Short mmCIF file of C-alpha atoms in Angstrom, two decimals:
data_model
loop_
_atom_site.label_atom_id
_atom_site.label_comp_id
_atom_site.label_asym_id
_atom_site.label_seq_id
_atom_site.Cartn_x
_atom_site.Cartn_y
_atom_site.Cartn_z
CA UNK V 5 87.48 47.80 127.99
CA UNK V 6 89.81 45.63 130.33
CA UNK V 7 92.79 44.04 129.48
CA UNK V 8 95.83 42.26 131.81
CA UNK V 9 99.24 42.09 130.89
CA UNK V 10 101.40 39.29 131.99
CA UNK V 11 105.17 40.20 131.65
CA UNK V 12 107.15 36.94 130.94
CA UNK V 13 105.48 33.56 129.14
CA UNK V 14 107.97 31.58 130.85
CA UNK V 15 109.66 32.27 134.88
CA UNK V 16 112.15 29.64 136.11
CA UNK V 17 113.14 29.15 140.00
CA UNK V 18 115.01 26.75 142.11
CA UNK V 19 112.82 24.93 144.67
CA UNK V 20 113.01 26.77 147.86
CA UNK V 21 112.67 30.08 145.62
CA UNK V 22 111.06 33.32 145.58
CA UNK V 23 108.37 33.01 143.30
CA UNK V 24 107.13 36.54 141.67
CA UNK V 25 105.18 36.25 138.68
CA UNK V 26 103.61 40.27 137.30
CA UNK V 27 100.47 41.16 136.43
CA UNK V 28 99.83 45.03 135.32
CA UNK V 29 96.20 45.74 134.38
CA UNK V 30 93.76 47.94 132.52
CA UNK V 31 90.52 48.98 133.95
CA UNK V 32 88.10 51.79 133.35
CA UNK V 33 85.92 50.62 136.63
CA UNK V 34 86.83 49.25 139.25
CA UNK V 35 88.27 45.90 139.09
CA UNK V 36 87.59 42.74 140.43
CA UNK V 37 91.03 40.14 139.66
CA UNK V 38 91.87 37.28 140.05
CA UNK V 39 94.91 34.70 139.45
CA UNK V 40 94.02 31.22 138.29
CA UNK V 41 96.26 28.31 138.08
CA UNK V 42 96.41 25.22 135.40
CA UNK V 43 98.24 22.44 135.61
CA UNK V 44 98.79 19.99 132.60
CA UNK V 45 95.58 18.57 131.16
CA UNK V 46 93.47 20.04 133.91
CA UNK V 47 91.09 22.89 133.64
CA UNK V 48 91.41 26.32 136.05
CA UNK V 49 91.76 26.09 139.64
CA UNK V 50 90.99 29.68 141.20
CA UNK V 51 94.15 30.68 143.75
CA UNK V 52 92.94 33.96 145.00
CA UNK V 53 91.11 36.49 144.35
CA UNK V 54 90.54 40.50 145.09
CA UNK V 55 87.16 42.22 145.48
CA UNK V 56 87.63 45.60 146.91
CA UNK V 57 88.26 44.42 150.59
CA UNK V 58 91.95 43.82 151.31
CA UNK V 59 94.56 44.74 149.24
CA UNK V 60 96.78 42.01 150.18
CA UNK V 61 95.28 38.78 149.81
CA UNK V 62 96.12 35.47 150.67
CA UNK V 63 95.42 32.23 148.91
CA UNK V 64 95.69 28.48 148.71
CA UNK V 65 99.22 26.83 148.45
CA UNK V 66 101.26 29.53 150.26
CA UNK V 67 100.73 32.23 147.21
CA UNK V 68 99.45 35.67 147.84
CA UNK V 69 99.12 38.61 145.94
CA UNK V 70 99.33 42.49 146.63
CA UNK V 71 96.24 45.00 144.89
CA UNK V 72 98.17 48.17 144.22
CA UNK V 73 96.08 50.77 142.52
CA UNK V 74 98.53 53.59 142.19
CA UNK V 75 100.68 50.45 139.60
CA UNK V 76 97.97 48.83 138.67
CA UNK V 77 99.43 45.73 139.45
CA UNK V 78 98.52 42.46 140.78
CA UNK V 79 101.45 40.37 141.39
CA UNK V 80 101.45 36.97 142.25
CA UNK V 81 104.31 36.08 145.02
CA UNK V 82 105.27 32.91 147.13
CA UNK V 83 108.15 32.78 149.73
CA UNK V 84 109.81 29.42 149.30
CA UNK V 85 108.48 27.51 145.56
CA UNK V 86 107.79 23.53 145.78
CA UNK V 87 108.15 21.20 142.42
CA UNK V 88 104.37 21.14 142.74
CA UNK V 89 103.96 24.68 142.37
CA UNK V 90 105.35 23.87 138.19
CA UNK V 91 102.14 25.38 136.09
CA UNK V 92 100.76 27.62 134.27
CA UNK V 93 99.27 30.87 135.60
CA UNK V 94 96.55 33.29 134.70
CA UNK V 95 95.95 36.83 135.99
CA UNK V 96 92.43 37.61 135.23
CA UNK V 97 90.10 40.92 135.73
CA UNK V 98 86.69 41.30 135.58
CA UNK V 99 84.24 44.27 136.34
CA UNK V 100 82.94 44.61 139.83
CA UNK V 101 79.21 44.73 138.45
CA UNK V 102 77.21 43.01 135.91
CA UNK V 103 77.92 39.73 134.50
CA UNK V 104 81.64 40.05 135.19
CA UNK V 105 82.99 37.97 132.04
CA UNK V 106 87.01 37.05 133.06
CA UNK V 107 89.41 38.93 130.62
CA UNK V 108 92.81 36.79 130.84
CA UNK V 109 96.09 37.25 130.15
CA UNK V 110 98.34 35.20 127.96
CA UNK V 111 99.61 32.96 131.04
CA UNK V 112 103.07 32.68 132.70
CA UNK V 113 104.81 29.09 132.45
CA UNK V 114 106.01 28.35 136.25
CA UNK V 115 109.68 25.91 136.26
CA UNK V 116 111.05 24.43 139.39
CA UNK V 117 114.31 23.42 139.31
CA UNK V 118 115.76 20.98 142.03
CA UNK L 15 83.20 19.37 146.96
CA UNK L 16 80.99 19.88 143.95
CA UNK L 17 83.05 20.99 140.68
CA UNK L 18 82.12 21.47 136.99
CA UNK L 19 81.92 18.33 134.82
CA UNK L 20 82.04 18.55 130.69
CA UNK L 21 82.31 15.92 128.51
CA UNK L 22 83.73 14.86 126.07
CA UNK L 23 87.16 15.56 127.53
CA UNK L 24 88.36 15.23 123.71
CA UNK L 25 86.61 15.36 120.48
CA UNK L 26 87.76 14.89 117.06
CA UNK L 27 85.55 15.67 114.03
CA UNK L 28 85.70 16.72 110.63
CA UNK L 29 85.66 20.48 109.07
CA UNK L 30 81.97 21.23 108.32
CA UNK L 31 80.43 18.98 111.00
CA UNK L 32 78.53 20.26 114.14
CA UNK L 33 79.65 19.49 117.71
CA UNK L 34 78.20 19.59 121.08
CA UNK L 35 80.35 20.25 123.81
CA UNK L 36 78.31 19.62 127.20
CA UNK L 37 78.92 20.58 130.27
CA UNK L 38 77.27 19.81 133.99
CA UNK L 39 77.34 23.26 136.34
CA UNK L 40 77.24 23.22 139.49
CA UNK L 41 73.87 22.19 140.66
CA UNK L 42 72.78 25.84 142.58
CA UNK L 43 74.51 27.83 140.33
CA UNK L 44 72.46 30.55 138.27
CA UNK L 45 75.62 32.06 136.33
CA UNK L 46 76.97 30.29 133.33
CA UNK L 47 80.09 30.55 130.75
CA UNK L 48 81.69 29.40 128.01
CA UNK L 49 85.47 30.52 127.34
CA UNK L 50 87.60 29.01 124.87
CA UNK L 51 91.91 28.71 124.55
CA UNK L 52 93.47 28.03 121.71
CA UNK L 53 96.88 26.42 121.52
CA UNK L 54 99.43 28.39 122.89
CA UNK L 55 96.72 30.96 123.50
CA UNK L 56 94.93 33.04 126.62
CA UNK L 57 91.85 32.00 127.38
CA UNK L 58 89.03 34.00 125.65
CA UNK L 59 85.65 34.61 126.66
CA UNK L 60 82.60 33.46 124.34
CA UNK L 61 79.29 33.25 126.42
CA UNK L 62 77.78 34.33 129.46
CA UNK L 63 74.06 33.14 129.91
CA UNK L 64 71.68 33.46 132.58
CA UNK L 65 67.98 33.20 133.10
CA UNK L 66 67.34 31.02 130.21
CA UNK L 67 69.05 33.93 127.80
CA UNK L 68 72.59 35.03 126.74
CA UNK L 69 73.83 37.79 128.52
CA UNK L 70 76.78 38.78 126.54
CA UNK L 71 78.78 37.19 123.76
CA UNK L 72 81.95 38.03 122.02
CA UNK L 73 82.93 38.69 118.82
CA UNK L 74 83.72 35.43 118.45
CA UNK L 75 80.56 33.83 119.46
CA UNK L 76 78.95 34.26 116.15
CA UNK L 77 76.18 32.73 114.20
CA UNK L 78 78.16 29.55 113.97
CA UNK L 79 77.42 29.33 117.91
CA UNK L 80 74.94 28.39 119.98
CA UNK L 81 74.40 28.01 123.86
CA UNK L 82 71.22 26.68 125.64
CA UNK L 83 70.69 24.98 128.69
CA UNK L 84 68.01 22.45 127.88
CA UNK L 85 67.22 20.34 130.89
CA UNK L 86 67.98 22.37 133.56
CA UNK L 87 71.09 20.84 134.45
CA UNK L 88 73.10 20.75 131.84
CA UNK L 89 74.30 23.54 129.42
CA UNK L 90 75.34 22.73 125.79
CA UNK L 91 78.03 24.73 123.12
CA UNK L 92 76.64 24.02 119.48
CA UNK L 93 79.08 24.65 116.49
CA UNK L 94 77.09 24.20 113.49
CA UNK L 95 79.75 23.53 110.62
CA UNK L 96 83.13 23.65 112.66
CA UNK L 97 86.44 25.25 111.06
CA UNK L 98 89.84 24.74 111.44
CA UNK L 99 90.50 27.50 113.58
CA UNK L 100 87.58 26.01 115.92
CA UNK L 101 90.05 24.18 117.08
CA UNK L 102 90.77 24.87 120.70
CA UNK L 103 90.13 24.20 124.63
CA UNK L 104 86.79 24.72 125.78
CA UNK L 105 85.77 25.21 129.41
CA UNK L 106 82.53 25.63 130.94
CA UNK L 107 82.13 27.87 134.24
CA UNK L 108 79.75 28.80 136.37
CA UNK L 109 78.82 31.08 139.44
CA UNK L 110 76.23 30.66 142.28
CA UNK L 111 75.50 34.58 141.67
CA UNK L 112 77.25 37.63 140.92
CA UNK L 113 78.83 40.09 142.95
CA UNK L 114 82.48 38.93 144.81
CA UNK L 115 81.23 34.85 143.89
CA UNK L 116 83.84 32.73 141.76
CA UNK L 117 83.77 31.40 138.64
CA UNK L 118 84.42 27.72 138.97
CA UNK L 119 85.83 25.96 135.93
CA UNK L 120 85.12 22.74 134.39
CA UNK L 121 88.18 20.56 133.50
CA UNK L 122 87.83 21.45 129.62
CA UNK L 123 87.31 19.40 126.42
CA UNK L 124 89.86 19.61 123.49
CA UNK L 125 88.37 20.15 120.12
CA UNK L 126 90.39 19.04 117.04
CA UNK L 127 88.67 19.69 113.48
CA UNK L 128 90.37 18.28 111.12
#
């Protein structure tokens, strides 16, 4: 079974920022995973995604996010945050074969402060 | 850019009543879902279906559910006799093929049973 765990339902930054928001997964195969975004009222826009080729992948809107197998973690990051960047967040994993259903985690509220 | 279309974007109904929730892949896609979030919630899977058949289901896809795809184009949820705790998000996605392809979600429609 897979399951991803999203430390912290809520992360606040000022604009201009860091922006780290964790991931940590659980995988008996190897994973496919993958951070969605949602912002109010809308349905899931896909922001990047890792399948087995780089571990460090880049996505739209400035955020990337780092594979690392040895912490099982996924973390989202972005250098400088933007008042548009405000949203929720989903990691996501899914197996690498099959029908690959997405197994979610509980989210991660995103505030930007002026 | 194509994207995933469902409608209604809200629906209201009584407890006991059956919905349809309907949703409009996109048009070369071969791969489809059903995932559900309740308030407050991570998103859940329900459905996968492909070829015509379902694929895999959750727990909570139960005999209260059904999925078909009855036109070719679009691809319907049926509650039969909704619940309280029906009440929830539901988004539609679907996926050209398997493999390292996304999932690309529909915008969602909001059930409220009453």
């Amino acid at each position: 079974a897979q399951s991803v765990t999203q430390l912290g339902s809520h992360v606040s930054v000022s604009e201009g920022a860091l922006v780290l928001l964790r991931c940590n997964y659980s995988s008996s195969v190897p994973p496919y995973l993958f951070w969605y975004v949602q912002y109010p009222n809308q349905g899931l826009q896909l922001l990047l995604k890792y399948t087995s080729a780089a571990t460090l992948v880049k996505g739209i809107n400035g955020f990337e996010a780092e594979f690392k197998k040895s912490e099982t973690s996924f973390h989202l990051t972005k250098p400088s945050a933007h008042m548009s960047d405000a949203a929720e967040y989903f990691c996501a994993v899914s197996e690498s074969t099959g029908f690959q259903k997405l197994v979610f985690g509980t989210g991660t509220r995103l505030l930007v402060s002026p | 850019e194509p994207e995933v279309t469902q409608t209604p974007s809200h629906q209201v109904t009584q407890m006991g009543q059956e919905v349809i929730l309907r949703c409009v892949p996109i048009s070369n896609h071969l791969y489809f879902y059903w995932y559900r979030q309740i308030l407050g919630q991570k998103v859940e899977f329900l459905v996968s279906f492909y070829n015509n058949e379902i694929s895999e289901k959750s727990e909570i896809f139960d005999d209260q559910f059904s999925v078909e795809r009855p036109d070719g184009s679009n691809f319907t949820l049926k509650i039969r006799s909704t619940k309280l705790e029906d009440s929830a998000m539901y988004f539609c996605a679907s996926r050209e093929s398997t493999g390292t392809d996304t999932q690309y979600f529909g915008p969602g429609t909001r059930l409220t049973v009453l």
